[in-house]
Amino acid sequence: MDLQGASAIVTGGASGLGEATTRRLHGAGAAVTILDRNAEQGEALAKELGGQANFAPADVTKYEECQAGVAQAAANGPLRVAVNCAGMGIAVRTINRDNTPHDPAAFKFLIDINLIGTFNVMTLAASSMATNDPDPGGDRGVIINTASVAAFDGQIGQLAYSASKGAVVGMTLPAARDLSAVNIRVNTIAPGLMDTPLLAMLPEPARASLAASVLYPKRLGIPDEFANLAMAIIDNGYLNGETIRLDGGIRMQPK
């Protein structure tokens, strides 16, 4: 897919995996809308990239803010790419050590961000993409969602996180089937242990221990590797309806 003259939107695009993807899309010639809650980081990145980069302040759990962000992206050219990177995690067991149950509000909070937020932008972006003329390869657009290896190897304390990311995986094939009629592809990346700002806060011994648990290479994943895979998905017109693990072969232990 030639991104020259096209627009793209990246949720959570101001940091971590989203920032790396924003930079790659911008470098490929797309007008990139950085959709993020962090206005300071988002505006700074858009200013640094210059040109066709722009920032849309939005909370992905708020449908109207997502609508505005997608409309902003589409105003900069036909929206061809949407990458959903916004998300977060919590560590809460099904029952706590004192046998009290998992807080339902905490569970819903994570579902709203990781699942509903992805659904919001995916469906809004698809609606915009459906009006595009097909590119030379026949595509009207590509949507890439972000799950996690926790969708398959959920650890102790990851009930809500695994549920939210497992649901993102579950949306992939039916969304691809729904959107096949309008030539829009949908794929999901399930990252493993990535060197994002969240893991950067851990003490070095903890980071080293996590890196050692990876099959090969024994290190944390690099955000640029996520961005590379996103670009490969965009470029490969036959890749559709798939969830791809990006994890160095790791299979997470119970804890």
Backbone as JSON, one array per atom type, in Angstrom:
{
  "sequence": "MDLQGASAIVTGGASGLGEATTRRLHGAGAAVTILDRNAEQGEALAKELGGQANFAPADVTKYEECQAGVAQAAANGPLRVAVNCAGMGIAVRTINRDNTPHDPAAFKFLIDINLIGTFNVMTLAASSMATNDPDPGGDRGVIINTASVAAFDGQIGQLAYSASKGAVVGMTLPAARDLSAVNIRVNTIAPGLMDTPLLAMLPEPARASLAASVLYPKRLGIPDEFANLAMAIIDNGYLNGETIRLDGGIRMQPK",
  "N": [[0.84, -1.19, 0.0], [0.65, 2.12, -0.96], [1.43, 4.87, 0.89], [1.66, 7.54, 0.4], [0.03, 10.59, 0.28], [-2.08, 9.56, 1.65], [-3.95, 9.12, 4.74], [-3.42, 8.28, 8.21], [-4.27, 6.84, 11.38], [-3.27, 6.59, 14.74], [-3.89, 5.15, 17.74], [-3.08, 5.81, 21.15], [-0.77, 6.89, 20.31], [1.32, 8.51, 21.13], [3.34, 7.48, 22.67], [5.55, 4.7, 23.46], [4.7, 1.64, 21.86], [2.86, 2.75, 20.11], [3.98, 5.27, 19.51], [6.32, 4.53, 18.12], [5.15, 3.35, 15.89], [3.73, 5.5, 14.84], [5.89, 7.12, 14.02], [7.02, 5.51, 11.99], [4.93, 5.33, 10.1], [4.64, 8.02, 9.43], [7.15, 8.47, 8.32], [6.85, 6.96, 6.06], [5.29, 8.49, 4.5], [2.64, 9.04, 5.14], [-0.08, 11.08, 6.3], [-0.25, 11.5, 9.57], [-2.4, 11.04, 12.26], [-2.15, 11.5, 15.61], [-3.65, 10.0, 18.14], [-4.39, 10.44, 21.41], [-4.48, 10.47, 25.03], [-2.64, 11.99, 26.36], [-1.87, 15.11, 26.14], [0.39, 16.75, 26.22], [2.58, 15.09, 25.47], [1.62, 14.17, 23.0], [1.24, 16.51, 21.44], [3.87, 17.42, 21.42], [5.19, 15.39, 20.0], [3.91, 15.56, 17.5], [4.73, 18.11, 16.75], [7.49, 17.75, 16.64], [7.74, 15.87, 14.52], [6.52, 17.28, 12.49], [5.36, 18.66, 9.34], [3.02, 16.55, 8.03], [2.08, 15.46, 10.37], [-0.23, 15.33, 13.07], [-2.07, 16.13, 16.05], [-4.64, 14.63, 17.97], [-6.51, 15.11, 20.69], [-7.82, 12.66, 22.78], [-9.83, 10.35, 24.59], [-10.04, 6.98, 24.34], [-12.2, 5.57, 25.3], [-14.34, 7.2, 25.08], [-16.78, 7.76, 22.92], [-17.57, 9.95, 21.3], [-15.28, 11.54, 21.28], [-13.55, 9.86, 19.95], [-14.85, 9.79, 17.48], [-14.41, 12.44, 16.64], [-11.63, 12.42, 16.43], [-11.17, 10.51, 14.38], [-12.5, 11.77, 12.28], [-10.89, 14.03, 12.04], [-8.53, 12.83, 11.16], [-9.39, 11.8, 8.67], [-9.86, 14.13, 7.31], [-7.43, 14.88, 6.43], [-6.75, 13.48, 4.23], [-7.51, 10.47, 2.35], [-8.46, 8.04, 4.67], [-6.47, 5.43, 5.28], [-5.16, 3.7, 7.01], [-5.46, 2.37, 10.26], [-4.24, 2.06, 13.45], [-4.52, 0.51, 16.43], [-3.25, 1.14, 19.42], [-3.65, 2.03, 21.98], [-3.96, 1.31, 25.4], [-3.92, -0.47, 28.56], [-2.83, -2.05, 31.66], [-3.77, -3.97, 34.59], [-3.14, -5.51, 37.77], [-4.92, -7.78, 39.29], [-6.33, -10.28, 41.23], [-8.69, -13.02, 40.77], [-10.06, -13.63, 43.15], [-9.14, -11.86, 46.07], [-6.37, -12.01, 48.43], [-7.59, -12.03, 50.88], [-9.89, -13.26, 50.28], [-11.88, -11.68, 49.23], [-13.88, -10.61, 46.43], [-12.79, -9.94, 43.04], [-12.75, -6.57, 42.12], [-15.5, -5.34, 40.47], [-15.65, -2.89, 39.19], [-13.01, -2.27, 38.56], [-12.48, -4.3, 36.74], [-14.3, -3.64, 34.66], [-13.26, -1.15, 33.98], [-10.83, -1.78, 32.7], [-11.73, -3.33, 30.57], [-13.2, -1.41, 29.21], [-11.18, 0.36, 28.27], [-9.24, -1.29, 26.87], [-10.73, -3.03, 25.22], [-13.34, -1.88, 24.44], [-12.43, 0.64, 23.66], [-10.75, -0.07, 21.51], [-12.67, -1.24, 19.82], [-14.29, 1.05, 19.34], [-12.63, 2.84, 17.79], [-11.85, 1.16, 15.71], [-14.31, 0.53, 14.38], [-15.26, 3.08, 13.66], [-13.15, 3.99, 12.06], [-13.28, 2.07, 10.03], [-15.73, 2.7, 8.88], [-15.15, 5.15, 7.7], [-13.06, 4.38, 5.95], [-14.42, 2.76, 4.17], [-15.52, 4.42, 2.29], [-13.48, 5.12, 0.65], [-11.73, 5.18, -2.52], [-10.57, 2.16, -4.0], [-7.12, 1.21, -3.6], [-4.28, 0.66, -5.87], [-3.8, -2.05, -5.36], [-6.23, -2.96, -4.59], [-7.08, -2.58, -1.98], [-9.06, -0.8, 0.39], [-8.5, -0.04, 2.93], [-6.6, -0.67, 5.96], [-6.72, -2.19, 9.09], [-5.18, -2.43, 12.19], [-5.06, -4.05, 15.16], [-4.13, -4.18, 18.66], [-3.32, -6.78, 20.69], [-2.24, -9.06, 23.1], [0.21, -11.37, 24.39], [-0.93, -12.26, 26.65], [-3.51, -12.81, 26.05], [-3.49, -15.44, 25.4], [-1.8, -16.73, 27.22], [-2.5, -16.08, 29.91], [-1.55, -14.73, 33.03], [-1.33, -15.18, 36.65], [-3.37, -12.88, 38.29], [-4.08, -11.54, 36.01], [-6.69, -11.5, 35.12], [-8.66, -9.56, 34.2], [-7.13, -8.21, 32.29], [-6.33, -10.26, 30.49], [-8.85, -11.08, 29.65], [-9.74, -8.77, 28.3], [-7.82, -8.5, 26.25], [-8.0, -10.98, 25.04], [-10.51, -10.76, 23.94], [-10.06, -8.83, 22.0], [-8.48, -10.3, 20.23], [-10.49, -12.12, 19.56], [-12.23, -10.52, 18.07], [-10.97, -10.22, 15.67], [-11.12, -12.04, 13.34], [-14.0, -12.13, 12.75], [-14.39, -9.37, 12.27], [-12.7, -8.99, 10.07], [-14.04, -10.61, 8.26], [-16.55, -9.32, 8.13], [-15.76, -6.9, 6.96], [-14.67, -7.58, 4.58], [-16.28, -7.28, 2.4], [-16.02, -4.66, 1.67], [-13.4, -4.39, 1.06], [-11.5, -4.04, 3.15], [-8.89, -4.82, 5.28], [-8.25, -6.64, 8.32], [-6.15, -7.13, 11.0], [-4.34, -8.45, 13.85], [-1.86, -7.74, 16.28], [-0.09, -9.49, 18.71], [1.75, -8.65, 21.19], [4.65, -9.63, 23.12], [6.86, -9.37, 25.79], [7.63, -6.2, 25.82], [9.83, -3.4, 25.46], [8.66, -0.93, 26.72], [7.46, 2.3, 28.01], [6.16, 1.49, 30.38], [7.44, -0.91, 31.28], [9.92, 0.19, 31.53], [9.93, 1.43, 33.94], [10.49, -0.47, 35.8], [12.82, -1.98, 38.16], [16.25, -2.61, 37.24], [17.18, -5.32, 37.75], [14.73, -6.71, 37.67], [13.91, -6.23, 35.04], [15.95, -7.55, 33.69], [15.46, -10.16, 34.47], [12.99, -10.64, 33.27], [13.74, -10.41, 30.58], [15.44, -12.62, 30.37], [13.64, -14.67, 30.41], [12.63, -14.92, 27.91], [12.47, -16.9, 24.97], [14.21, -16.8, 22.58], [15.37, -13.99, 20.82], [17.13, -13.34, 23.9], [15.99, -10.95, 25.29], [14.17, -7.89, 25.87], [11.43, -6.99, 23.75], [11.59, -4.56, 21.11], [10.1, -1.4, 20.57], [10.27, -0.5, 17.88], [10.3, -2.9, 16.53], [7.7, -3.77, 16.72], [6.51, -1.72, 15.21], [7.71, -2.29, 12.75], [6.49, -4.74, 12.14], [3.84, -3.91, 11.94], [4.02, -2.3, 9.65], [4.72, -4.26, 7.8], [2.38, -5.77, 7.75], [0.64, -3.9, 6.66], [1.78, -3.64, 4.11], [1.53, -6.19, 3.01], [-0.72, -7.47, 1.08], [-2.16, -9.85, 1.17], [-2.51, -10.66, 3.69], [-4.73, -11.21, 6.16], [-7.26, -11.17, 8.66], [-5.78, -12.3, 10.72], [-4.04, -13.09, 13.79], [-1.0, -12.23, 15.07], [1.67, -13.34, 16.94], [4.18, -11.55, 18.58], [6.83, -12.11, 20.09], [9.29, -13.32, 20.68], [9.14, -16.04, 21.01], [8.25, -16.65, 23.56], [6.45, -18.31, 26.18], [4.26, -17.6, 28.55], [4.66, -18.13, 32.03], [2.69, -19.28, 34.92], [3.08, -17.28, 36.89]],
  "CA": [[0.0, 0.0, 0.0], [1.38, 3.38, -1.03], [0.84, 5.78, 1.87], [1.77, 8.93, -0.04], [-1.27, 11.2, 0.06], [-3.08, 8.91, 2.49], [-3.86, 9.45, 6.16], [-3.42, 7.16, 9.15], [-4.52, 7.22, 12.77], [-2.66, 5.67, 15.7], [-4.31, 5.43, 19.11], [-1.92, 5.64, 22.02], [0.31, 7.16, 19.37], [2.3, 9.45, 21.65], [4.4, 6.83, 23.44], [5.68, 3.26, 23.36], [4.46, 0.99, 20.58], [2.15, 3.7, 19.26], [4.91, 6.29, 19.02], [7.18, 3.91, 17.1], [4.33, 3.16, 14.7], [3.51, 6.84, 14.3], [7.11, 7.56, 13.33], [7.19, 4.74, 10.76], [3.9, 5.73, 9.15], [5.0, 9.36, 8.98], [8.3, 8.31, 7.44], [6.39, 6.35, 4.81], [4.56, 9.49, 3.72], [1.24, 9.22, 5.55], [-0.47, 12.14, 7.24], [-0.57, 10.68, 10.75], [-3.09, 11.64, 13.4], [-1.76, 10.88, 16.88], [-4.79, 10.09, 19.05], [-3.84, 10.08, 22.72], [-4.96, 11.29, 26.15], [-1.56, 12.82, 26.86], [-1.75, 16.23, 25.21], [1.77, 17.26, 26.2], [3.4, 14.2, 24.64], [1.08, 14.11, 21.65], [1.56, 17.75, 20.73], [5.32, 17.49, 21.24], [5.57, 14.48, 18.92], [3.43, 16.13, 16.24], [5.6, 19.25, 16.43], [8.8, 17.21, 16.25], [7.65, 15.26, 13.2], [6.19, 18.34, 11.56], [4.69, 18.25, 8.11], [1.66, 16.03, 8.03], [1.71, 14.89, 11.67], [-1.14, 16.17, 13.83], [-2.49, 15.53, 17.31], [-6.06, 14.67, 18.32], [-6.69, 14.68, 22.08], [-9.01, 11.8, 22.9], [-9.91, 9.16, 25.44], [-10.67, 6.01, 23.44], [-13.45, 5.06, 25.87], [-15.38, 8.2, 24.81], [-17.1, 7.58, 21.5], [-17.61, 11.23, 20.59], [-13.9, 11.98, 21.09], [-13.03, 9.0, 18.88], [-15.44, 10.29, 16.24], [-13.72, 13.66, 16.26], [-10.28, 12.06, 16.02], [-11.22, 9.86, 13.07], [-12.86, 12.81, 11.31], [-9.69, 14.84, 11.85], [-7.61, 12.07, 10.3], [-9.94, 11.69, 7.31], [-9.78, 15.44, 6.68], [-6.06, 15.07, 5.93], [-6.55, 12.57, 3.11], [-8.27, 9.24, 2.57], [-7.95, 7.26, 5.8], [-6.12, 4.09, 4.79], [-4.57, 2.87, 8.06], [-5.77, 2.63, 11.67], [-3.51, 1.16, 14.34], [-4.99, 0.69, 17.81], [-2.23, 0.8, 20.42], [-4.05, 2.51, 23.3], [-4.32, 0.24, 26.32], [-3.2, -0.51, 29.83], [-3.05, -3.28, 32.4], [-3.82, -3.96, 36.05], [-2.89, -6.83, 38.36], [-5.92, -8.07, 40.32], [-6.72, -11.69, 41.17], [-10.13, -13.32, 40.75], [-10.36, -13.24, 44.53], [-7.95, -11.35, 46.75], [-5.82, -12.91, 49.46], [-8.56, -12.12, 51.98], [-11.06, -13.92, 49.68], [-12.85, -10.74, 48.65], [-13.87, -10.79, 44.98], [-12.26, -8.93, 42.1], [-13.59, -5.38, 42.02], [-16.08, -5.28, 39.13], [-15.35, -1.6, 38.57], [-11.67, -2.38, 37.98], [-12.62, -5.16, 35.55], [-14.96, -2.86, 33.61], [-12.34, -0.09, 33.6], [-9.87, -2.29, 31.73], [-12.49, -3.71, 29.37], [-13.54, -0.17, 28.49], [-10.01, 0.9, 27.57], [-8.57, -2.21, 25.94], [-11.67, -3.64, 24.26], [-14.29, -0.92, 23.89], [-11.65, 1.66, 22.95], [-10.35, -0.65, 20.22], [-13.91, -1.34, 19.03], [-14.72, 2.38, 18.92], [-11.83, 3.39, 16.69], [-11.91, 0.22, 14.58], [-15.56, 0.66, 13.63], [-15.31, 4.42, 13.08], [-12.18, 4.03, 10.96], [-13.79, 1.24, 8.94], [-16.8, 3.45, 8.23], [-14.49, 6.13, 6.84], [-12.31, 3.68, 4.9], [-15.35, 2.16, 3.2], [-15.84, 5.41, 1.27], [-12.29, 5.35, -0.17], [-11.5, 4.42, -3.74], [-9.54, 1.15, -3.77], [-5.78, 1.51, -4.09], [-3.96, -0.24, -6.99], [-3.88, -3.45, -4.94], [-7.62, -3.29, -4.27], [-7.41, -2.26, -0.59], [-9.57, 0.5, 0.81], [-7.9, 0.31, 4.22], [-6.05, -1.73, 6.81], [-6.86, -1.94, 10.53], [-4.31, -3.28, 13.0], [-5.35, -3.94, 16.59], [-3.07, -4.69, 19.53], [-3.73, -7.66, 21.79], [-1.11, -9.37, 23.98], [0.33, -12.81, 24.64], [-1.82, -12.57, 27.78], [-4.75, -13.36, 25.49], [-3.31, -16.89, 25.31], [-1.02, -17.22, 28.36], [-2.79, -15.18, 31.02], [-0.89, -15.06, 34.29], [-2.03, -14.86, 37.89], [-3.62, -11.45, 38.41], [-4.37, -10.93, 34.71], [-8.05, -11.86, 34.71], [-9.25, -8.5, 33.4], [-6.25, -7.91, 31.15], [-6.45, -11.35, 29.53], [-10.2, -11.03, 29.07], [-9.82, -7.66, 27.35], [-6.98, -8.76, 25.08], [-8.57, -12.14, 24.35], [-11.64, -10.29, 23.15], [-9.51, -8.17, 20.81], [-8.17, -11.41, 19.32], [-11.75, -12.68, 19.1], [-12.85, -9.64, 17.09], [-10.16, -10.1, 14.45], [-11.67, -12.75, 12.18], [-15.31, -11.64, 12.33], [-14.26, -8.04, 11.69], [-12.16, -9.16, 8.72], [-15.12, -11.15, 7.42], [-17.53, -8.25, 7.92], [-15.22, -5.8, 6.15], [-14.18, -8.07, 3.29], [-17.17, -6.78, 1.34], [-15.58, -3.32, 1.27], [-11.95, -4.44, 0.8], [-10.73, -3.58, 4.3], [-8.27, -5.93, 6.0], [-8.12, -6.49, 9.77], [-5.2, -8.04, 11.63], [-4.0, -8.12, 15.23], [-0.54, -8.09, 16.78], [-0.1, -9.86, 20.13], [3.13, -8.51, 21.64], [5.1, -10.2, 24.38], [7.51, -8.43, 26.72], [8.18, -5.11, 25.02], [10.52, -2.36, 26.23], [7.82, 0.26, 26.68], [7.62, 3.1, 29.23], [5.69, 0.76, 31.56], [8.52, -1.78, 31.75], [11.09, 1.01, 31.84], [9.85, 1.83, 35.35], [10.92, -1.58, 36.66], [14.25, -2.02, 38.47], [17.02, -3.34, 36.23], [17.15, -6.77, 37.96], [13.44, -7.24, 37.21], [13.94, -6.2, 33.58], [16.86, -8.61, 33.25], [14.78, -11.44, 34.69], [11.99, -10.77, 32.21], [14.45, -10.66, 29.32], [15.98, -13.98, 30.4], [12.56, -15.64, 30.24], [12.3, -15.01, 26.49], [13.13, -18.05, 24.35], [15.31, -16.21, 21.82], [16.54, -13.53, 21.56], [16.88, -13.14, 25.33], [15.89, -9.52, 25.55], [12.84, -7.33, 25.67], [11.14, -6.53, 22.4], [11.83, -3.14, 20.84], [8.93, -0.84, 19.9], [10.46, -0.46, 16.43], [9.96, -4.21, 15.96], [6.24, -3.72, 16.57], [6.23, -0.86, 14.06], [8.11, -3.02, 11.55], [5.45, -5.72, 11.83], [2.66, -3.17, 11.47], [4.26, -1.91, 8.26], [4.67, -5.47, 6.98], [0.96, -6.1, 7.59], [0.1, -2.92, 5.71], [2.33, -3.88, 2.78], [1.2, -7.52, 2.51], [-2.15, -7.43, 0.77], [-2.82, -11.15, 1.34], [-2.56, -10.95, 5.13], [-6.03, -10.73, 6.63], [-7.95, -12.0, 9.64], [-4.79, -13.04, 11.5], [-3.38, -12.57, 14.99], [0.42, -12.6, 15.0], [2.43, -13.16, 18.18], [5.49, -10.91, 18.44], [7.17, -12.38, 21.49], [10.53, -14.06, 20.87], [8.85, -17.43, 21.33], [7.95, -16.84, 24.98], [5.16, -18.8, 26.66], [4.29, -17.08, 29.91], [4.41, -19.03, 33.16], [1.55, -18.78, 35.7], [3.42, -16.01, 37.55]],
  "C": [[0.88, 1.25, 0.0], [0.7, 4.38, -0.12], [0.99, 7.25, 1.49], [0.38, 9.48, -0.36], [-2.38, 10.59, 0.87], [-2.93, 9.39, 3.93], [-3.92, 8.17, 6.98], [-3.74, 7.69, 10.53], [-3.93, 6.15, 13.67], [-3.16, 6.05, 17.08], [-3.18, 5.06, 20.06], [-0.65, 5.99, 21.27], [1.41, 8.05, 19.88], [3.44, 8.79, 22.41], [4.45, 5.34, 23.1], [5.48, 2.71, 21.96], [3.78, 1.94, 19.6], [3.07, 4.76, 18.69], [5.8, 5.72, 17.91], [6.42, 3.74, 15.79], [4.02, 4.49, 14.03], [4.7, 7.3, 13.48], [7.28, 6.82, 12.0], [6.18, 5.15, 9.7], [4.21, 7.11, 8.58], [6.17, 9.3, 8.01], [7.94, 7.72, 6.09], [5.53, 7.29, 3.98], [3.12, 9.72, 4.11], [1.09, 10.48, 6.39], [-1.0, 11.44, 8.48], [-1.25, 11.51, 11.83], [-2.75, 10.82, 14.64], [-2.92, 11.07, 17.84], [-4.34, 9.57, 20.41], [-4.46, 10.98, 23.79], [-3.91, 12.29, 26.62], [-1.27, 13.95, 25.87], [-0.31, 16.73, 25.11], [2.65, 16.4, 25.29], [2.93, 14.19, 23.2], [1.41, 15.34, 20.84], [3.05, 17.87, 20.46], [5.77, 16.59, 20.09], [5.13, 15.02, 17.57], [4.31, 17.29, 15.8], [6.97, 18.77, 15.97], [8.77, 16.65, 14.84], [7.34, 16.3, 12.13], [5.39, 17.83, 10.37], [3.27, 17.81, 8.32], [1.25, 15.38, 9.35], [0.79, 15.85, 12.4], [-1.64, 15.4, 15.04], [-3.98, 15.7, 17.52], [-6.21, 14.2, 19.76], [-7.95, 13.85, 22.23], [-8.77, 10.7, 23.91], [-10.67, 8.12, 24.63], [-11.96, 5.41, 24.0], [-14.62, 6.01, 25.6], [-15.64, 8.27, 23.31], [-17.04, 8.89, 20.73], [-16.2, 11.75, 20.34], [-13.22, 11.14, 20.0], [-13.57, 9.44, 17.52], [-14.69, 11.51, 15.73], [-12.31, 13.35, 15.76], [-10.24, 11.42, 14.65], [-11.58, 10.87, 11.99], [-11.66, 13.71, 11.02], [-8.7, 14.13, 10.94], [-8.1, 12.05, 8.86], [-9.9, 13.02, 6.57], [-8.41, 15.7, 6.06], [-5.74, 14.18, 4.73], [-7.34, 11.31, 3.36], [-7.64, 8.41, 3.68], [-7.73, 5.83, 5.35], [-5.67, 3.15, 5.91], [-5.06, 3.32, 9.43], [-5.04, 1.59, 12.5], [-3.92, 1.47, 15.77], [-3.94, 0.2, 18.79], [-2.62, 1.23, 21.83], [-4.46, 1.34, 24.18], [-3.53, 0.34, 27.6], [-3.5, -1.83, 30.52], [-3.15, -3.03, 33.89], [-3.53, -5.38, 36.53], [-3.85, -7.03, 39.53], [-6.36, -9.52, 40.15], [-8.25, -11.84, 41.17], [-10.75, -13.14, 42.13], [-9.06, -12.81, 45.17], [-7.51, -12.31, 47.84], [-6.75, -13.04, 50.67], [-9.9, -12.7, 51.51], [-12.16, -12.97, 49.22], [-12.76, -10.82, 47.13], [-13.2, -9.63, 44.24], [-13.25, -7.77, 42.01], [-14.17, -5.29, 40.61], [-15.81, -3.96, 38.42], [-13.97, -1.62, 37.91], [-11.7, -3.23, 36.71], [-13.21, -4.36, 34.39], [-14.04, -1.76, 33.09], [-11.39, -0.57, 32.51], [-10.55, -2.74, 30.45], [-12.81, -2.47, 28.54], [-12.36, 0.36, 27.69], [-9.53, -0.05, 26.49], [-9.49, -2.78, 24.87], [-12.59, -2.61, 23.62], [-13.56, 0.19, 23.13], [-11.21, 1.18, 21.58], [-11.55, -0.76, 19.29], [-14.32, 0.02, 18.49], [-13.95, 2.86, 17.69], [-11.84, 2.47, 15.48], [-13.16, 0.45, 13.74], [-15.68, 2.03, 12.96], [-14.35, 4.54, 11.9], [-12.68, 3.23, 9.77], [-14.88, 1.97, 8.16], [-16.22, 4.5, 7.28], [-13.78, 5.46, 5.67], [-13.22, 3.15, 3.8], [-15.72, 3.12, 2.08], [-14.65, 5.7, 0.35], [-12.41, 4.64, -1.52], [-10.45, 3.35, -3.44], [-8.19, 1.61, -4.3], [-5.44, 0.53, -5.23], [-4.02, -1.72, -6.64], [-5.27, -3.89, -4.57], [-8.04, -2.93, -2.86], [-8.07, -0.88, -0.47], [-8.95, 0.93, 2.14], [-7.4, -0.92, 4.94], [-6.2, -1.3, 8.27], [-5.99, -2.94, 11.27], [-4.63, -3.02, 14.47], [-4.22, -4.56, 17.39], [-3.68, -5.51, 20.65], [-2.52, -7.84, 22.71], [-0.99, -10.88, 24.05], [-0.52, -13.23, 25.82], [-3.18, -13.06, 27.3], [-4.7, -14.88, 25.45], [-2.68, -17.48, 26.57], [-1.25, -16.34, 29.58], [-2.18, -15.65, 32.33], [-1.78, -14.76, 35.49], [-2.17, -13.34, 38.0], [-3.99, -10.77, 37.11], [-5.78, -11.25, 34.21], [-8.65, -10.81, 33.77], [-8.44, -8.24, 32.14], [-6.39, -8.99, 30.08], [-7.82, -11.37, 28.87], [-10.3, -9.94, 28.01], [-9.02, -7.95, 26.09], [-7.45, -10.0, 24.31], [-9.75, -11.74, 23.48], [-11.18, -9.54, 21.9], [-9.12, -9.22, 19.77], [-9.47, -11.97, 18.73], [-12.46, -11.82, 18.07], [-12.19, -9.73, 15.72], [-10.81, -10.77, 13.24], [-13.06, -12.27, 11.8], [-15.26, -10.23, 11.74], [-13.71, -8.13, 10.26], [-13.22, -9.7, 7.77], [-16.17, -10.09, 7.11], [-17.04, -7.26, 6.87], [-14.66, -6.26, 4.82], [-15.01, -7.55, 2.13], [-16.76, -5.41, 0.84], [-14.06, -3.24, 1.17], [-11.12, -3.8, 1.91], [-10.19, -4.8, 5.03], [-8.15, -5.61, 7.49], [-7.17, -7.56, 10.29], [-4.88, -7.55, 13.04], [-2.58, -8.57, 15.53], [-0.67, -8.37, 18.27], [1.34, -9.8, 20.64], [3.39, -9.27, 22.94], [5.68, -9.12, 25.27], [8.23, -7.35, 25.92], [8.76, -4.02, 25.92], [9.79, -1.03, 26.06], [8.02, 1.09, 27.95], [7.16, 2.39, 30.5], [6.79, -0.12, 32.13], [9.77, -0.99, 32.11], [11.1, 1.45, 33.3], [10.32, 0.74, 36.3], [12.41, -1.47, 36.99], [14.98, -2.9, 37.46], [17.05, -4.85, 36.49], [15.85, -7.41, 37.48], [13.38, -7.27, 35.68], [14.81, -7.33, 33.03], [16.21, -9.98, 33.4], [13.72, -11.68, 33.62], [12.65, -11.11, 30.87], [14.96, -12.09, 29.24], [14.9, -15.03, 30.18], [12.13, -15.8, 28.78], [13.1, -16.15, 25.86], [14.37, -17.62, 23.58], [14.73, -15.16, 20.89], [16.19, -13.17, 23.0], [17.0, -11.66, 25.67], [14.44, -9.11, 25.45], [12.66, -6.93, 24.21], [11.31, -5.02, 22.3], [10.59, -2.58, 20.15], [9.06, -0.75, 18.38], [10.12, -1.79, 15.78], [8.45, -4.36, 15.8], [5.88, -2.89, 15.34], [6.6, -1.54, 12.75], [7.04, -4.03, 11.14], [4.18, -5.04, 11.33], [2.83, -2.77, 10.0], [4.22, -3.12, 7.33], [3.23, -5.91, 6.73], [0.31, -5.17, 6.56], [0.52, -3.26, 4.29], [1.88, -5.21, 2.17], [-0.3, -7.64, 2.3], [-2.89, -8.74, 0.97], [-2.96, -11.52, 2.81], [-3.83, -10.34, 5.7], [-6.6, -11.71, 7.64], [-7.03, -12.76, 10.58], [-4.39, -12.31, 12.78], [-1.96, -13.12, 15.0], [1.08, -12.32, 16.34], [3.79, -12.56, 17.83], [6.15, -10.98, 19.81], [8.47, -13.14, 21.72], [10.32, -15.5, 21.27], [8.48, -17.7, 22.78], [6.57, -17.47, 25.17], [5.14, -18.51, 28.15], [3.94, -18.16, 30.93], [3.25, -18.47, 34.0], [1.83, -17.48, 36.44], [4.9, -15.75, 37.42]]
}
